Amino acid sequence: MQSPSLPQLHSFLLLYCFTLISLFIQVLGDGGFCSAPSILEADVSSKPLYWKVTNPTLSPSHLQDLPGFTRSVYKRDHALITPESHVFSPLPDWTNTLGAYLITPAMGSHFVMYLAKMQENSRSALPPHDVERFVFVIQGTVTLTKTSGISNKLMVDSYAYLPPNFEHSLKSDEPATLVVFERRYAFPDDHSTEQIVGSTDKQPLLETPGEVFQLRKLLPASVPYDFNIHVMDFQPGEFLNVKEVHYNQHGLLLLEGQGIYRLGDSWYPVQAGDVIWMAPFVPQWYAALGKTPSRYLLYKDVNRNPL
Ligand SMILES: NC(=O)N[C@H](N)C(=O)O
Ligand SMILES: [Mn+2]
């Protein structure tokens, strides 16, 4: 049998290498040999708004049952509370509602932030005396009823601000999830706040000089309001220009998307469903990553002298 000529051997080797390379690319393209399912693969575009907040991508299956594994962190000037850490218990005086307090004055905040999981036929209780309340609907529909008898249906992405000592109730026939902020109202002389009902999509985009994110504010900027709720949108790859350090404190809920949050000297991968506490003056910065835009809801105290 005649041995292959040099040109034949050369073309055989070329073909062999080409086959190997295309096989390797094929395997990598399928996520490689040992990659966990990427959160990017979860196609959230076909899901209801804010769906991932109540259906977070928990750690990959091989980590989910890893004893003690969590992304949650609690430090002096910040905290990251991730869904696998939530501890729900019946909300005092609410009917058929479980609550998970995520930020409270025990952390050093002057407000509380909690998730309220309303079951069937559930009803809210009033906040304590002189405490104002802001509720935002993450999932389901609730009916806000005031003493005047007027009621509003709040769907996902809708919200309500209730002044201190304002009689009201939130009812839900079907399961619904709210994020709630409450704060002891700092009464300025002869100022008072009004009850507000609105939805994010109807709020105008505000100027953000020097920044690229889109900003909506859900409450009036006027003096009577001692906090505001910002809704901030980032396209993948966009990030905060200012590495902020300010006297205001924040409670943040990532509603959509994923990225990296810098808090102090720590850098955290975050995703929809994560909650962050930022104490005054903690250096803070965010970059949106992945294929889907980021949106977060942000409590920020305003209009009061820090003294
Ligand atoms: N961490 C933040 O996104 N902070 C806001 N830009 C703010 O303080 O208004
Ligand atoms: Mn800030």
GROMACS .gro file of C-alpha atoms and ligand atoms in nm:
model
  317
    1MET     CA    1   0.000   0.000   0.000
    2GLN     CA    2   0.144   0.336  -0.108
    3SER     CA    3   0.205   0.586   0.188
    4PRO     CA    4   0.007   0.914   0.158
    5SER     CA    5   0.190   1.194  -0.019
    6LEU     CA    6   0.286   1.504   0.179
    7PRO     CA    7   0.005   1.717   0.028
    8GLN     CA    8  -0.251   1.443   0.114
    9LEU     CA    9  -0.119   1.427   0.473
   10HIS     CA   10  -0.131   1.807   0.497
   11SER     CA   11  -0.496   1.830   0.385
   12PHE     CA   12  -0.595   1.539   0.618
   13LEU     CA   13  -0.439   1.722   0.918
   14LEU     CA   14  -0.612   2.048   0.820
   15LEU     CA   15  -0.949   1.870   0.801
   16TYR     CA   16  -0.888   1.698   1.137
   17CYS     CA   17  -0.799   2.028   1.314
   18PHE     CA   18  -1.099   2.204   1.159
   19THR     CA   19  -1.332   1.928   1.284
   20LEU     CA   20  -1.186   1.949   1.634
   21ILE     CA   21  -1.219   2.330   1.649
   22SER     CA   22  -1.579   2.331   1.523
   23LEU     CA   23  -1.666   2.058   1.776
   24PHE     CA   24  -1.509   2.264   2.055
   25ILE     CA   25  -1.700   2.578   1.953
   26GLN     CA   26  -2.019   2.374   1.937
   27VAL     CA   27  -1.972   2.253   2.294
   28LEU     CA   28  -1.885   2.600   2.419
   29GLY     CA   29  -2.184   2.744   2.233
   30ASP     CA   30  -2.403   2.503   2.427
   31GLY     CA   31  -2.277   2.660   2.747
   32GLY     CA   32  -1.949   2.475   2.767
   33PHE     CA   33  -1.856   2.169   2.969
   34CYS     CA   34  -1.927   2.295   3.315
   35SER     CA   35  -2.132   2.609   3.306
   36ALA     CA   36  -2.434   2.649   3.528
   37PRO     CA   37  -2.752   2.761   3.353
   38SER     CA   38  -2.695   3.131   3.300
   39ILE     CA   39  -2.945   3.378   3.441
   40LEU     CA   40  -2.923   3.542   3.100
   41GLU     CA   41  -3.096   3.242   2.945
   42ALA     CA   42  -3.411   3.297   3.147
   43ASP     CA   43  -3.633   3.469   2.888
   44VAL     CA   44  -3.814   3.718   3.111
   45SER     CA   45  -3.947   3.920   2.818
   46SER     CA   46  -4.248   3.686   2.790
   47LYS     CA   47  -4.328   3.710   3.163
   48PRO     CA   48  -4.552   3.963   3.345
   49LEU     CA   49  -4.390   4.287   3.460
   50TYR     CA   50  -4.165   4.241   3.769
   51TRP     CA   51  -4.220   3.864   3.747
   52LYS     CA   52  -3.863   3.791   3.857
   53VAL     CA   53  -3.912   3.970   4.189
   54THR     CA   54  -4.143   3.691   4.305
   55ASN     CA   55  -3.976   3.423   4.091
   56PRO     CA   56  -3.609   3.504   4.140
   57THR     CA   57  -3.339   3.297   3.976
   58LEU     CA   58  -3.209   3.142   4.291
   59SER     CA   59  -2.861   3.004   4.284
   60PRO     CA   60  -2.802   2.732   4.025
   61SER     CA   61  -2.956   2.398   4.130
   62HIS     CA   62  -2.620   2.256   4.240
   63LEU     CA   63  -2.586   2.549   4.486
   64GLN     CA   64  -2.948   2.581   4.597
   65ASP     CA   65  -2.925   2.308   4.854
   66LEU     CA   66  -2.566   2.390   4.944
   67PRO     CA   67  -2.584   2.419   5.323
   68GLY     CA   68  -2.549   2.780   5.435
   69PHE     CA   69  -2.508   2.928   5.085
   70THR     CA   70  -2.651   3.278   5.052
   71ARG     CA   71  -2.560   3.603   4.878
   72SER     CA   72  -2.705   3.802   5.172
   73VAL     CA   73  -2.466   4.030   5.361
   74TYR     CA   74  -2.519   4.263   5.660
   75LYS     CA   75  -2.258   4.524   5.743
   76ARG     CA   76  -2.246   4.844   5.944
   77ASP     CA   77  -2.335   5.072   5.650
   78HIS     CA   78  -2.511   4.843   5.403
   79ALA     CA   79  -2.694   4.516   5.359
   80LEU     CA   80  -2.781   4.293   5.064
   81ILE     CA   81  -3.086   4.077   5.138
   82THR     CA   82  -3.146   3.813   4.872
   83PRO     CA   83  -3.466   3.609   4.831
   84GLU     CA   84  -3.327   3.286   4.977
   85SER     CA   85  -3.286   3.475   5.307
   86HIS     CA   86  -3.642   3.605   5.339
   87VAL     CA   87  -3.818   3.511   5.661
   88PHE     CA   88  -4.194   3.565   5.646
   89SER     CA   89  -4.430   3.581   5.945
   90PRO     CA   90  -4.789   3.701   5.987
   91LEU     CA   91  -4.802   4.082   5.972
   92PRO     CA   92  -4.943   4.214   6.302
   93ASP     CA   93  -5.315   4.299   6.267
   94TRP     CA   94  -5.317   4.228   5.891
   95THR     CA   95  -5.554   3.950   5.777
   96ASN     CA   96  -5.414   3.654   5.579
   97THR     CA   97  -5.089   3.838   5.508
   98LEU     CA   98  -4.730   3.729   5.557
   99GLY     CA   99  -4.462   3.994   5.586
  100ALA     CA  100  -4.084   3.988   5.556
  101TYR     CA  101  -3.926   4.297   5.714
  102LEU     CA  102  -3.608   4.365   5.514
  103ILE     CA  103  -3.499   4.704   5.655
  104THR     CA  104  -3.590   4.842   6.000
  105PRO     CA  105  -3.446   5.098   6.246
  106ALA     CA  106  -3.258   4.806   6.406
  107MET     CA  107  -3.022   4.849   6.108
  108GLY     CA  108  -2.994   5.222   6.170
  109SER     CA  109  -3.260   5.329   5.918
  110HIS     CA  110  -3.534   5.578   6.001
  111PHE     CA  111  -3.783   5.380   5.789
  112VAL     CA  112  -3.907   5.025   5.745
  113MET     CA  113  -3.920   4.833   5.418
  114TYR     CA  114  -4.107   4.507   5.397
  115LEU     CA  115  -4.261   4.265   5.149
  116ALA     CA  116  -4.628   4.192   5.214
  117LYS     CA  117  -4.751   3.863   5.067
  118MET     CA  118  -5.129   3.900   5.073
  119GLN     CA  119  -5.313   3.569   5.041
  120GLU     CA  120  -5.677   3.519   4.930
  121ASN     CA  121  -5.925   3.743   5.117
  122SER     CA  122  -5.654   3.945   5.286
  123ARG     CA  123  -5.666   4.290   5.437
  124SER     CA  124  -5.414   4.540   5.563
  125ALA     CA  125  -5.397   4.701   5.904
  126LEU     CA  126  -5.322   5.069   5.958
  127PRO     CA  127  -4.962   5.173   6.029
  128PRO     CA  128  -4.886   5.309   6.377
  129HIS     CA  129  -4.994   5.663   6.475
  130ASP     CA  130  -4.811   5.944   6.284
  131VAL     CA  131  -4.658   5.692   6.040
  132GLU     CA  132  -4.686   5.750   5.664
  133ARG     CA  133  -4.703   5.456   5.423
  134PHE     CA  134  -4.601   5.395   5.060
  135VAL     CA  135  -4.714   5.072   4.890
  136PHE     CA  136  -4.607   4.948   4.545
  137VAL     CA  137  -4.770   4.647   4.376
  138ILE     CA  138  -4.523   4.383   4.259
  139GLN     CA  139  -4.770   4.108   4.174
  140GLY     CA  140  -5.150   4.073   4.164
  141THR     CA  141  -5.413   4.339   4.230
  142VAL     CA  142  -5.525   4.507   4.554
  143THR     CA  143  -5.812   4.744   4.624
  144LEU     CA  144  -5.737   5.057   4.824
  145THR     CA  145  -6.043   5.182   5.011
  146LYS     CA  146  -6.059   5.513   5.197
  147THR     CA  147  -6.301   5.629   5.464
  148SER     CA  148  -6.470   5.843   5.198
  149GLY     CA  149  -6.577   5.509   5.048
  150ILE     CA  150  -6.379   5.583   4.731
  151SER     CA  151  -6.166   5.287   4.624
  152ASN     CA  152  -5.887   5.240   4.372
  153LYS     CA  153  -5.775   4.919   4.206
  154LEU     CA  154  -5.396   4.898   4.223
  155MET     CA  155  -5.242   4.667   3.963
  156VAL     CA  156  -4.875   4.573   3.914
  157ASP     CA  157  -4.660   4.888   3.882
  158SER     CA  158  -4.923   5.098   4.062
  159TYR     CA  159  -4.864   5.259   4.399
  160ALA     CA  160  -5.025   5.462   4.674
  161TYR     CA  161  -4.896   5.709   4.932
  162LEU     CA  162  -5.101   5.736   5.254
  163PRO     CA  163  -5.032   6.033   5.484
  164PRO     CA  164  -4.987   5.969   5.857
  165ASN     CA  165  -5.314   5.883   6.038
  166PHE     CA  166  -5.499   5.850   5.704
  167GLU     CA  167  -5.774   5.587   5.743
  168HIS     CA  168  -5.753   5.330   5.462
  169SER     CA  169  -5.747   4.958   5.389
  170LEU     CA  170  -5.584   4.745   5.122
  171LYS     CA  171  -5.780   4.433   5.033
  172SER     CA  172  -5.703   4.147   4.801
  173ASP     CA  173  -5.929   3.860   4.691
  174GLU     CA  174  -5.643   3.679   4.518
  175PRO     CA  175  -5.274   3.652   4.622
  176ALA     CA  176  -5.080   3.973   4.576
  177THR     CA  177  -4.731   4.096   4.670
  178LEU     CA  178  -4.655   4.452   4.780
  179VAL     CA  179  -4.336   4.626   4.876
  180VAL     CA  180  -4.414   4.871   5.158
  181PHE     CA  181  -4.216   5.163   5.301
  182GLU     CA  182  -4.328   5.325   5.627
  183ARG     CA  183  -4.177   5.612   5.818
  184ARG     CA  184  -4.262   5.822   6.122
  185TYR     CA  185  -4.357   6.148   5.951
  186ALA     CA  186  -4.144   6.453   6.035
  187PHE     CA  187  -4.421   6.717   6.059
  188PRO     CA  188  -4.285   7.046   5.924
  189ASP     CA  189  -4.474   7.357   6.042
  190ASP     CA  190  -4.809   7.399   5.866
  191HIS     CA  191  -4.732   7.143   5.596
  192SER     CA  192  -4.924   6.824   5.532
  193THR     CA  193  -4.913   6.561   5.263
  194GLU     CA  194  -5.195   6.440   5.039
  195GLN     CA  195  -5.302   6.084   4.963
  196ILE     CA  196  -5.161   5.982   4.622
  197VAL     CA  197  -5.242   5.698   4.381
  198GLY     CA  198  -5.042   5.655   4.062
  199SER     CA  199  -4.852   5.419   3.834
  200THR     CA  200  -4.491   5.429   3.728
  201ASP     CA  201  -4.562   5.426   3.357
  202LYS     CA  202  -4.760   5.750   3.386
  203GLN     CA  203  -4.480   5.942   3.558
  204PRO     CA  204  -4.267   6.170   3.341
  205LEU     CA  205  -3.898   6.107   3.285
  206LEU     CA  206  -3.690   6.368   3.469
  207GLU     CA  207  -3.363   6.528   3.367
  208THR     CA  208  -3.054   6.346   3.499
  209PRO     CA  209  -2.767   6.582   3.412
  210GLY     CA  210  -2.436   6.394   3.393
  211GLU     CA  211  -2.608   6.057   3.428
  212VAL     CA  212  -2.744   5.814   3.166
  213PHE     CA  213  -3.008   5.630   3.369
  214GLN     CA  214  -3.376   5.720   3.325
  215LEU     CA  215  -3.539   5.864   3.636
  216ARG     CA  216  -3.899   5.887   3.753
  217LYS     CA  217  -4.007   6.013   4.095
  218LEU     CA  218  -4.332   5.871   4.229
  219LEU     CA  219  -4.404   6.145   4.487
  220PRO     CA  220  -4.414   6.525   4.461
  221ALA     CA  221  -4.081   6.700   4.521
  222SER     CA  222  -4.257   6.958   4.744
  223VAL     CA  223  -4.146   7.024   5.103
  224PRO     CA  224  -4.426   6.838   5.285
  225TYR     CA  225  -4.291   6.506   5.152
  226ASP     CA  226  -3.996   6.389   5.365
  227PHE     CA  227  -3.904   6.103   5.128
  228ASN     CA  228  -3.937   6.020   4.763
  229ILE     CA  229  -3.943   5.698   4.566
  230HIS     CA  230  -3.719   5.693   4.260
  231VAL     CA  231  -3.766   5.446   3.975
  232MET     CA  232  -3.439   5.420   3.786
  233ASP     CA  233  -3.385   5.242   3.454
  234PHE     CA  234  -3.049   5.138   3.308
  235GLN     CA  235  -2.981   4.974   2.972
  236PRO     CA  236  -2.729   4.686   2.987
  237GLY     CA  237  -2.381   4.836   3.012
  238GLU     CA  238  -2.501   5.165   3.159
  239PHE     CA  239  -2.379   5.264   3.504
  240LEU     CA  240  -2.395   5.545   3.761
  241ASN     CA  241  -2.152   5.820   3.673
  242VAL     CA  242  -2.125   5.952   4.028
  243LYS     CA  243  -1.983   5.710   4.288
  244GLU     CA  244  -2.231   5.855   4.532
  245VAL     CA  245  -2.170   5.942   4.894
  246HIS     CA  246  -2.459   6.140   5.050
  247TYR     CA  247  -2.640   6.196   5.381
  248ASN     CA  248  -2.959   6.034   5.252
  249GLN     CA  249  -3.034   5.671   5.319
  250HIS     CA  250  -3.177   5.420   5.071
  251GLY     CA  251  -3.397   5.113   5.059
  252LEU     CA  252  -3.367   4.955   4.714
  253LEU     CA  253  -3.563   4.675   4.544
  254LEU     CA  254  -3.424   4.554   4.211
  255LEU     CA  255  -3.740   4.504   4.002
  256GLU     CA  256  -3.583   4.388   3.675
  257GLY     CA  257  -3.244   4.294   3.536
  258GLN     CA  258  -2.907   4.229   3.694
  259GLY     CA  259  -2.573   4.395   3.746
  260ILE     CA  260  -2.302   4.482   3.997
  261TYR     CA  261  -2.368   4.699   4.303
  262ARG     CA  262  -2.072   4.856   4.477
  263LEU     CA  263  -2.140   4.932   4.845
  264GLY     CA  264  -1.845   5.062   5.045
  265ASP     CA  265  -1.547   4.847   4.948
  266SER     CA  266  -1.762   4.549   4.843
  267TRP     CA  267  -1.889   4.460   4.497
  268TYR     CA  268  -2.201   4.244   4.472
  269PRO     CA  269  -2.361   4.067   4.175
  270VAL     CA  270  -2.731   4.152   4.209
  271GLN     CA  271  -3.051   4.054   4.029
  272ALA     CA  272  -3.425   4.123   4.033
  273GLY     CA  273  -3.567   4.038   4.375
  274ASP     CA  274  -3.263   4.160   4.568
  275VAL     CA  275  -3.305   4.428   4.835
  276ILE     CA  276  -3.031   4.666   4.946
  277TRP     CA  277  -3.002   4.887   5.256
  278MET     CA  278  -2.768   5.185   5.214
  279ALA     CA  279  -2.683   5.383   5.527
  280PRO     CA  280  -2.597   5.752   5.500
  281PHE     CA  281  -2.257   5.813   5.338
  282VAL     CA  282  -2.198   5.458   5.219
  283PRO     CA  283  -2.018   5.483   4.883
  284GLN     CA  284  -2.264   5.345   4.628
  285TRP     CA  285  -2.245   5.267   4.255
  286TYR     CA  286  -2.432   5.045   4.009
  287ALA     CA  287  -2.362   4.897   3.666
  288ALA     CA  288  -2.634   4.714   3.468
  289LEU     CA  289  -2.520   4.397   3.292
  290GLY     CA  290  -2.669   4.122   3.079
  291LYS     CA  291  -2.924   4.122   2.801
  292THR     CA  292  -3.217   4.287   2.983
  293PRO     CA  293  -3.249   4.641   3.122
  294SER     CA  294  -3.226   4.705   3.498
  295ARG     CA  295  -3.498   4.883   3.690
  296TYR     CA  296  -3.490   4.955   4.062
  297LEU     CA  297  -3.722   5.119   4.314
  298LEU     CA  298  -3.537   5.342   4.559
  299TYR     CA  299  -3.650   5.502   4.885
  300LYS     CA  300  -3.463   5.828   4.954
  301ASP     CA  301  -3.522   6.074   5.238
  302VAL     CA  302  -3.546   6.436   5.116
  303ASN     CA  303  -3.657   6.788   5.211
  304ARG     CA  304  -3.539   6.772   5.572
  305ASN     CA  305  -3.229   6.937   5.719
  306PRO     CA  306  -2.991   6.660   5.829
  307LEU     CA  307  -2.928   6.844   6.155
  308LIG     N1  308  -2.778   5.450   4.458
  308LIG     C1  309  -2.856   5.534   4.381
  308LIG     O1  310  -2.905   5.495   4.274
  308LIG     N2  311  -2.878   5.658   4.431
  308LIG     C2  312  -2.964   5.752   4.356
  308LIG     N3  313  -2.902   5.789   4.229
  308LIG     C3  314  -2.991   5.876   4.440
  308LIG     O2  315  -2.934   5.891   4.546
  308LIG     O3  316  -3.073   5.955   4.398
  309MN      MN  317  -2.797   5.753   4.623
   0.00000   0.00000   0.00000
